[in-house]
Short mmCIF file of C-alpha atoms and ligand atoms in Angstrom, two decimals:
data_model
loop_
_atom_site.label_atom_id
_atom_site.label_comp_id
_atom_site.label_asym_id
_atom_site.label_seq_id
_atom_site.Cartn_x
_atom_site.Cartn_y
_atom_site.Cartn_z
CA UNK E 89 -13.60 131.35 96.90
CA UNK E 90 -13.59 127.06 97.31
CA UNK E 91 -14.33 125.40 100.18
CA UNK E 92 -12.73 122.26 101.33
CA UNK E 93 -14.68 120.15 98.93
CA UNK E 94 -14.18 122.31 96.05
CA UNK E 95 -17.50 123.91 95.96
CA UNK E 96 -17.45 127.43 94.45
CA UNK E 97 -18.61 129.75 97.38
CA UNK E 98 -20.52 132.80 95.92
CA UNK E 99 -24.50 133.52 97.57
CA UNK E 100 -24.83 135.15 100.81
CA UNK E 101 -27.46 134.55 103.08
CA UNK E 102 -27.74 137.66 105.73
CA UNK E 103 -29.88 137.49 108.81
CA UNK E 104 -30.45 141.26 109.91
CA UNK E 105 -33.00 140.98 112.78
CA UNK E 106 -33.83 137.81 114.66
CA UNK E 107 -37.20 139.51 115.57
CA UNK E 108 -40.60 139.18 113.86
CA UNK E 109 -43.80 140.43 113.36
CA UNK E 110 -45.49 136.53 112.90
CA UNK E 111 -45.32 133.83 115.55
CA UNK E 112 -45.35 130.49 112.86
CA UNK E 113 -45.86 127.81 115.11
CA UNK E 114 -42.75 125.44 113.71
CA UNK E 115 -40.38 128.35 113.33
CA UNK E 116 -40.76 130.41 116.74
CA UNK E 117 -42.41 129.46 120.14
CA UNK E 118 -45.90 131.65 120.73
CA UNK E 119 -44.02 133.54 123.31
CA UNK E 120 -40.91 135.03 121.18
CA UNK E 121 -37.89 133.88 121.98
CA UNK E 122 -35.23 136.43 123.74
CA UNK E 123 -34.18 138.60 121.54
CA UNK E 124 -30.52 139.17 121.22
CA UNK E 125 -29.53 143.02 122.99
CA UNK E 126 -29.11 145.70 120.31
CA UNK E 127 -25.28 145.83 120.94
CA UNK E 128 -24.60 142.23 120.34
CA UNK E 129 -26.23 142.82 116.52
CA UNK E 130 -24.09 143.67 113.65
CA UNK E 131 -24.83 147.25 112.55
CA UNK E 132 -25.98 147.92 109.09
CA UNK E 133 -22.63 149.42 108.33
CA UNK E 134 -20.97 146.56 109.61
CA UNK E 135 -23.20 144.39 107.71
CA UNK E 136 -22.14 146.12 104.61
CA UNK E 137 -17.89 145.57 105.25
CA UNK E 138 -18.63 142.32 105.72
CA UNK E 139 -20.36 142.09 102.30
CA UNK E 140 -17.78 144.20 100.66
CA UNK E 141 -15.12 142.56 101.78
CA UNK E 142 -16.80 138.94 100.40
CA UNK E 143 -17.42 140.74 97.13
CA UNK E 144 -14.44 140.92 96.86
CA UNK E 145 -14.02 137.08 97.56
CA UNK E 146 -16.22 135.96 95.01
CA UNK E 147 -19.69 136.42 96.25
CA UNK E 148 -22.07 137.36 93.66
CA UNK E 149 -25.65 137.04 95.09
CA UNK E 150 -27.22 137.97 98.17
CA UNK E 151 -30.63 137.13 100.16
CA UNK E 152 -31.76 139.34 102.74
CA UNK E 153 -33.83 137.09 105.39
CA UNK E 154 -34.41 137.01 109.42
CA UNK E 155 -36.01 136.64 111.60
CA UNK E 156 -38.54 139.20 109.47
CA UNK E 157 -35.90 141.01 107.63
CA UNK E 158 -38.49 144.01 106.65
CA UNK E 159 -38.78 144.64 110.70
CA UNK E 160 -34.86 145.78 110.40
CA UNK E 161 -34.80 149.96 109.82
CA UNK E 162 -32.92 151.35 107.14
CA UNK E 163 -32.90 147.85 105.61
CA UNK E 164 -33.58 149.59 102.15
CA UNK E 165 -30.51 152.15 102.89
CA UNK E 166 -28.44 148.69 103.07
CA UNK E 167 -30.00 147.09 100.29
CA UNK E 168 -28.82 150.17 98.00
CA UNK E 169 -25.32 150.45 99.33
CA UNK E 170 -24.39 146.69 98.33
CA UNK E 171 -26.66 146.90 95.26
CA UNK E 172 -23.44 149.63 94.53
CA UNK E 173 -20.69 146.61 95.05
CA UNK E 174 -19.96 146.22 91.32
CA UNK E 175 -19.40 142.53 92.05
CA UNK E 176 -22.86 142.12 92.99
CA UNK E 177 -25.12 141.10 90.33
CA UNK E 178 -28.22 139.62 92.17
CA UNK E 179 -30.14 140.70 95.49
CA UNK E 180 -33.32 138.83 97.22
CA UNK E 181 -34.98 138.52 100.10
CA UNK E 182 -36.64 136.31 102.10
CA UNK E 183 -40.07 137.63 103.74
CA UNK E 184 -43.42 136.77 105.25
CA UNK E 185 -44.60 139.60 102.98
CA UNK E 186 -46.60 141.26 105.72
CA UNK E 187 -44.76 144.39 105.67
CA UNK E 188 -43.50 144.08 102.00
CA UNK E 189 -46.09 146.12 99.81
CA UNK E 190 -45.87 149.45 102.07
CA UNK E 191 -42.12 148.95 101.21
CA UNK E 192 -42.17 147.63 97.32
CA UNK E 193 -41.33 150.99 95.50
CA UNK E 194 -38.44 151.68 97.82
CA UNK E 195 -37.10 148.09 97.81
CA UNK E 196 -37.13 147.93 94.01
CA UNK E 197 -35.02 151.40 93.56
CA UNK E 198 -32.81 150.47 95.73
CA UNK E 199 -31.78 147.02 93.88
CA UNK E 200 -34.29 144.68 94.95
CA UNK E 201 -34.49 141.98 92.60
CA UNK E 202 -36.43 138.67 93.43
CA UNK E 203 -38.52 138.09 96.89
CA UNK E 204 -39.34 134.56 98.19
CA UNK E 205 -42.69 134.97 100.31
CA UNK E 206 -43.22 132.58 103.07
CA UNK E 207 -46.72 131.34 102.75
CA UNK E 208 -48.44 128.37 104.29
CA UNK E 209 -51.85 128.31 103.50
CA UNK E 210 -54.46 130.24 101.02
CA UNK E 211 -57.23 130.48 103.95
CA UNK E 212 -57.40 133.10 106.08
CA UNK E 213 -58.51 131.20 109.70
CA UNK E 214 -55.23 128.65 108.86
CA UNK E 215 -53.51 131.40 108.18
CA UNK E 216 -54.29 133.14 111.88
CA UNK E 217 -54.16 129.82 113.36
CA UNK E 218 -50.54 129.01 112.16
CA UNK E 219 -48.65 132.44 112.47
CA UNK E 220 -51.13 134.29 115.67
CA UNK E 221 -52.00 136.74 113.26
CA UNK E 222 -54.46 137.64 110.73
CA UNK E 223 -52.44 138.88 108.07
CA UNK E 224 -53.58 136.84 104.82
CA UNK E 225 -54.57 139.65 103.14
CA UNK E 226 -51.60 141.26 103.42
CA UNK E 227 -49.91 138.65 102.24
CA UNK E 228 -51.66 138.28 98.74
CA UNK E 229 -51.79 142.09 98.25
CA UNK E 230 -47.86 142.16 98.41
CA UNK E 231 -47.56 139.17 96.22
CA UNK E 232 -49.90 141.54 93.43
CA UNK E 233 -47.67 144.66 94.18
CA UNK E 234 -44.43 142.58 94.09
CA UNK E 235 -45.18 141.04 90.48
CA UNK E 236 -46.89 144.60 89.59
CA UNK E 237 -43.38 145.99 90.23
CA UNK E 238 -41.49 143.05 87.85
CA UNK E 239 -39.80 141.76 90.91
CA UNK E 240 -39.77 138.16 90.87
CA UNK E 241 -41.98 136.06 93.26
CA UNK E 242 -41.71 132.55 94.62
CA UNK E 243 -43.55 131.61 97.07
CA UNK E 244 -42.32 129.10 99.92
CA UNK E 245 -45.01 126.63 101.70
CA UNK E 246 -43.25 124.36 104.53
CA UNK E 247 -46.41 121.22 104.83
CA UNK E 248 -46.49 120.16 107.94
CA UNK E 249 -49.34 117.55 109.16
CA UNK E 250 -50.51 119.00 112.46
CA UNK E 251 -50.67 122.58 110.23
CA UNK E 252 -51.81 122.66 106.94
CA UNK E 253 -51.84 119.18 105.21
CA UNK E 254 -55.15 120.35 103.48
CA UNK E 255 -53.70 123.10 102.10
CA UNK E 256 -51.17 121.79 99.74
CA UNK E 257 -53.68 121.92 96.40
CA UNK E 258 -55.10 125.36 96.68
CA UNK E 259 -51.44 126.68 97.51
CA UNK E 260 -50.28 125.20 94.47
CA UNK E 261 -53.24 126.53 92.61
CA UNK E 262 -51.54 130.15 92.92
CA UNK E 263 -49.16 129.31 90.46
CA UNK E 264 -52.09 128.60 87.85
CA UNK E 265 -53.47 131.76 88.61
CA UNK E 266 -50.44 134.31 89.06
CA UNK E 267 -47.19 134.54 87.44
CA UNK E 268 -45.32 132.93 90.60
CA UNK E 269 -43.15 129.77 91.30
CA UNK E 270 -45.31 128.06 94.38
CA UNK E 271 -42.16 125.45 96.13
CA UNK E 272 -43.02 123.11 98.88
CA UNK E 273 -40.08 123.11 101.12
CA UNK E 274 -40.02 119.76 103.61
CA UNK E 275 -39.77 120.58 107.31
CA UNK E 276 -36.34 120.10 108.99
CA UNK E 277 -35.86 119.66 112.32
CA UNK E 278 -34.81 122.36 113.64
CA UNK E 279 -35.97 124.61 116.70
CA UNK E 280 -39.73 124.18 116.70
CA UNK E 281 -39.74 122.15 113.64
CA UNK E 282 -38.63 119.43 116.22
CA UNK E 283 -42.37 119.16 117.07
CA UNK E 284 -43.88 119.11 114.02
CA UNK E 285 -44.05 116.43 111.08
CA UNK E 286 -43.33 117.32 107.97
CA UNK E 287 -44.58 115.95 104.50
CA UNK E 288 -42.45 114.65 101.77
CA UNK E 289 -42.03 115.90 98.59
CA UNK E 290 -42.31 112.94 96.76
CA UNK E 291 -46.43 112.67 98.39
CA UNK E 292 -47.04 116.49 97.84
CA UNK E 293 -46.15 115.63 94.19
CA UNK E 294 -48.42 112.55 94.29
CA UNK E 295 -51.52 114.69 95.65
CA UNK E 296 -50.77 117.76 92.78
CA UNK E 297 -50.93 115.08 90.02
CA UNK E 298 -54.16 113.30 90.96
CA UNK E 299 -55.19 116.94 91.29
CA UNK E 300 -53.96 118.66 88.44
CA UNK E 301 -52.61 115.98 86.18
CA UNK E 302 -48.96 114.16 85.26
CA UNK E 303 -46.77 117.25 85.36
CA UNK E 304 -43.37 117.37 83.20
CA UNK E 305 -40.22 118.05 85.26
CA UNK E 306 -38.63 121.07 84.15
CA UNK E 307 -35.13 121.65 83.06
CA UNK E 308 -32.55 122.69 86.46
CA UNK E 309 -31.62 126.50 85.71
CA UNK E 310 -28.33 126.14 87.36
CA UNK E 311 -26.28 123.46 89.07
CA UNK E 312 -26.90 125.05 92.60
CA UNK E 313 -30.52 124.90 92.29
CA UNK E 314 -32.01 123.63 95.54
CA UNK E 315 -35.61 123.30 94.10
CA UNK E 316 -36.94 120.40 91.44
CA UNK E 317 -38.92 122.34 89.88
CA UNK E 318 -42.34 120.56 87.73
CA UNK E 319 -44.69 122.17 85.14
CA UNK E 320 -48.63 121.14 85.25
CA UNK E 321 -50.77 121.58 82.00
CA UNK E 322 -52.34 125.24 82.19
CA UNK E 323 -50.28 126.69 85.43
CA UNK E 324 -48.77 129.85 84.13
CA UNK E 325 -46.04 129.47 87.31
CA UNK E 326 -43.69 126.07 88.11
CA UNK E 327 -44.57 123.84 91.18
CA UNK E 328 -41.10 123.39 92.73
CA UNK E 329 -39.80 120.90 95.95
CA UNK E 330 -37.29 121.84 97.86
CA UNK E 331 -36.13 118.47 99.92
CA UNK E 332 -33.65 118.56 102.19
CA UNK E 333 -34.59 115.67 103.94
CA UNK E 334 -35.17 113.21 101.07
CA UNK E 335 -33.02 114.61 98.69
CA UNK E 336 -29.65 116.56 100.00
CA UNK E 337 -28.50 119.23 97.77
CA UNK E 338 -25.49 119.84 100.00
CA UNK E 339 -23.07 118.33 97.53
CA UNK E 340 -23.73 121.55 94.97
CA UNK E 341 -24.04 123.73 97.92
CA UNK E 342 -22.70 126.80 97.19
CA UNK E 343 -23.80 129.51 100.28
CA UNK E 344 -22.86 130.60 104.02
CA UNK E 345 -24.60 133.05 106.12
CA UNK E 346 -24.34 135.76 108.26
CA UNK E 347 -25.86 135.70 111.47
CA UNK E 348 -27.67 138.64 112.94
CA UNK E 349 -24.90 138.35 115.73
CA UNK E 350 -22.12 138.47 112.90
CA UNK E 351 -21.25 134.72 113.23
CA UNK E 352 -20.05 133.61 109.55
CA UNK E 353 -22.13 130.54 109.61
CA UNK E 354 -20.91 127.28 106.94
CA UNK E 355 -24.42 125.12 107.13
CA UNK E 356 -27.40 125.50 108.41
CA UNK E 357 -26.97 122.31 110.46
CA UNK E 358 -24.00 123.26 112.40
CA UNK E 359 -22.50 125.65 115.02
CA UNK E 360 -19.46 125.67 113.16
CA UNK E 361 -17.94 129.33 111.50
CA UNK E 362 -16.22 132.24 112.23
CA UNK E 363 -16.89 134.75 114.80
CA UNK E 364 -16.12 137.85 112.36
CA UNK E 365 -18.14 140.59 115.37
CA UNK E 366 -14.64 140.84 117.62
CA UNK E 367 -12.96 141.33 114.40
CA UNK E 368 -14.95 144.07 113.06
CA UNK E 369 -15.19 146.10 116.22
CA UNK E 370 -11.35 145.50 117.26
CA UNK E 371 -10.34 147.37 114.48
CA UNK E 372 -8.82 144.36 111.57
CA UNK E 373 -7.78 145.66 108.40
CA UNK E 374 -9.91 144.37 105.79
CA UNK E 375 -7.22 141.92 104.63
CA UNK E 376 -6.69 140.14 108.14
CA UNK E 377 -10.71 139.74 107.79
CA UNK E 378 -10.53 138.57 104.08
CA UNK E 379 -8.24 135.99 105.46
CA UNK E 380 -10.28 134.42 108.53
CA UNK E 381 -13.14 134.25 105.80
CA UNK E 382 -11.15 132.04 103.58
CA UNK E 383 -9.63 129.81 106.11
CA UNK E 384 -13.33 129.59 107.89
CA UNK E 385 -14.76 128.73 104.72
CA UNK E 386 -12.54 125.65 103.74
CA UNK E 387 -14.17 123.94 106.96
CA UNK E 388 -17.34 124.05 105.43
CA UNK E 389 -19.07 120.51 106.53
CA UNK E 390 -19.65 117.95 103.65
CA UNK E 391 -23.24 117.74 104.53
CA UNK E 392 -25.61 118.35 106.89
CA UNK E 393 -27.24 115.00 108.80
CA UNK E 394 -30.90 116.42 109.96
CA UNK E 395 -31.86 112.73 108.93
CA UNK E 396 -28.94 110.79 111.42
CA UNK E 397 -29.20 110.02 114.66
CA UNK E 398 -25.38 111.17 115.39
CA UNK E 399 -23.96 113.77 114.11
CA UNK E 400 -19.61 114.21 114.45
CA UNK E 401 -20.02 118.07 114.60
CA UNK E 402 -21.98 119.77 117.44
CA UNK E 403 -25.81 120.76 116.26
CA UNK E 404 -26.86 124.33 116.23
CA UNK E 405 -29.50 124.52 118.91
CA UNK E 406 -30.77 127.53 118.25
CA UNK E 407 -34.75 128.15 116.74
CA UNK E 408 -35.47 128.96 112.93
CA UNK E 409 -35.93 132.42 113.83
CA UNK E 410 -33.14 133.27 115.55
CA UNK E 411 -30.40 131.12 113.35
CA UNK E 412 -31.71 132.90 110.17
CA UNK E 413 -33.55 131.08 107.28
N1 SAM J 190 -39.48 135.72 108.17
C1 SAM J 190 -39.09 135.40 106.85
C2 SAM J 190 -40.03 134.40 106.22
O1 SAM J 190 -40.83 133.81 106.93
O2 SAM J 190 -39.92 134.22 105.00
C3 SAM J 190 -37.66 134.92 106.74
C4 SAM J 190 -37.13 133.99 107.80
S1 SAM J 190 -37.92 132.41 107.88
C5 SAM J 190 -37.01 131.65 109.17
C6 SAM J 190 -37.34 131.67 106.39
C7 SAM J 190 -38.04 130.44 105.92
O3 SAM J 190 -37.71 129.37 106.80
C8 SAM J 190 -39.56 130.50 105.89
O4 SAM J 190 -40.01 130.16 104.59
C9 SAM J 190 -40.00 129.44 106.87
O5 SAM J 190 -41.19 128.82 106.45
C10 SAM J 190 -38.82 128.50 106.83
N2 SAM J 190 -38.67 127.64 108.00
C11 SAM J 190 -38.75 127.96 109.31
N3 SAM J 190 -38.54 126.89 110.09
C12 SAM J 190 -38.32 125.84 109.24
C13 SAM J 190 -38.03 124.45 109.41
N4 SAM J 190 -37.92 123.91 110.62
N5 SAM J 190 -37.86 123.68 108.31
C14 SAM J 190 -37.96 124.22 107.06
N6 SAM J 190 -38.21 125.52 106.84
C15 SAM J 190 -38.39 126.32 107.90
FE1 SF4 J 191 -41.28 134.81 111.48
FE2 SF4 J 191 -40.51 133.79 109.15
FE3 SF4 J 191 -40.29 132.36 111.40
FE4 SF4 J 191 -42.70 132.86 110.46
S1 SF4 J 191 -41.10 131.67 109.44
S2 SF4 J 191 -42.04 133.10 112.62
S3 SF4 J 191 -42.44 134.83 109.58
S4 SF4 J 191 -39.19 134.20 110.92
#
């Protein structure tokens, strides 16, 4: 499936819970935020026709996120039934990792494949300070049980200055030790992000090397990689930036997402998309679905514009959390 632009339209991103068991300052207010009513969110089996039918579009790779997608039940149920889609050839998820090692074994027979774990700092008051909760060592022990199982690990870091600027060596640091890709993803301004700055790649690359030495950049993988990925002398993982501010990646874009409240959503920028809910529960055939996707996806914006003042397209307003990241 193309969009507008051309762009080859194969990785799913599905939110299935906008709730969650952390409280990271730049991603969700210390309060919550509402949560959407239990009828308004896609049910799992809805979740997987959706998928099925965009299998059968073209989509090839999924990522499970949230909100905290391991607070969803039955997620592992789901996880197995589109792990069945014999068009599906790659499954991840997205995680703070809190819940993730009770749940390893049954996440990797069901199809689990690769897990990105969300992880700010490598000290345990930051840690408490930044997400309300003191959950570090949960965290690492995950991280040990995940790579224990041969699922693949990266682990995300979003630097922001108010948060955990002092962090960014020992973070990194976790790729010398453990078999892991450590990325530094810059903050976008969305939701609570709004209040926070955020810290470029280019100076988190700066600090590693006076640190750790001149790394070596390291070959892309695949044209849609978002991350430039760098290998330092002796680290047994890559250091990898993800840059969305300095350096769009939209123009090899090649994902939508699925919000928890069904919305077929083109970029994580804008409102724009598909509402596909009504047309699940109002009884479509599978083929008058198929066909809203594919018109919905040739409006796919260019680009997003977190770094303009004035955007053509109206904004999604909505926090971190609850959009689905
Ligand atoms: N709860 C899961 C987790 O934390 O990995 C999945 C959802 S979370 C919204 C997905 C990722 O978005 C996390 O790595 C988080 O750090 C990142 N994130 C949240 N707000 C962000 C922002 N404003 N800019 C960049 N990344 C953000
Ligand atoms: Fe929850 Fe993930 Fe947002 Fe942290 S980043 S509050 S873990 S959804």
């Amino acid at each position: 499936m193309k969009d507008g632009f051309g762009r080859e339209i194969n990785y799913l991103r599905i939110s299935v819970t906008d709730k969650c068991n952390l409280r990271c300052q730049y991603c969700m207010p210390s309060q919550g935020v509402d949560y959407m009513p239990h009828e308004a969110v896609l049910t799992l089996e809805e979740i997987y026709r959706v998928v099925r039918i965009m299998e059968s579009l073209g989509v090839r790779k999924l990522r499970f996120t949230g909100g905290e997608p391991l607070v969803r039940k039955n997620l592992v149920k789901l996880i197995g039934d589109v792990n069945g889609l014999a068009g599906i050839r790659d499954i991840a998820m997205t995680t703070n990792g809190v819940l993730l090692k009770a749940k390893i074994d049954a996440l990797k027979d069901a199809g689990l494949k690769r897990v990105n774990i969300s992880l700010d700092t490598h000290d345990k008051k930051v840690f408490e300070r930044i997400t309300g909760y003191d959950g570090l060592n949960c965290v690492l022990e995950s991280i040990d049980a995940a790579l224990e199982r041969e699922i693949q690990v990266k682990l995300n870091c979003v630097p922001c200055r108010e948060l955990n600027a002092s962090e960014i060596e020992t973070l990194a640091a976790l790729a010398q030790e453990k078999d892991v890709d450590v990325r530094f993803i810059e903050l976008m301004p969305i939701g609570c992000g709004k209040e926070f700055h955020g810290i470029s790649s280019e100076e988190i690359l700066e600090r590693l090397e006076r640190r750790y030495g001149i790394a070596k950049r390291a070959p892309d993988a695949k044209k849609s990689e978002t991350a430039q990925y760098y290998l330092f002398e002796g680290f047994r993982g890559r250091v990898g930036f993800i840059s969305p501010m300095s350096h769009k990646f939209c123009s090899a874009c090649n994902r939508v997402r699925l919000t928890v409240e069904g919305r077929l959503k083109l970029c994580l920028h804008y409102d724009n998309g598909v509402e596909l809910k009504p047309l699940l529960r109002e009884g479509r055939s599978d083929d008058e679905i198929r066909k809203c996707i594919v018109e919905a996806v040739k409006q796919k914006p260019r680009a997003h514009a977190f770094s303009e003042n004035q955007i053509e397209e109206k904004e999604d307003q909505r926090k971190m959390v609850q959009i689905g990241g």
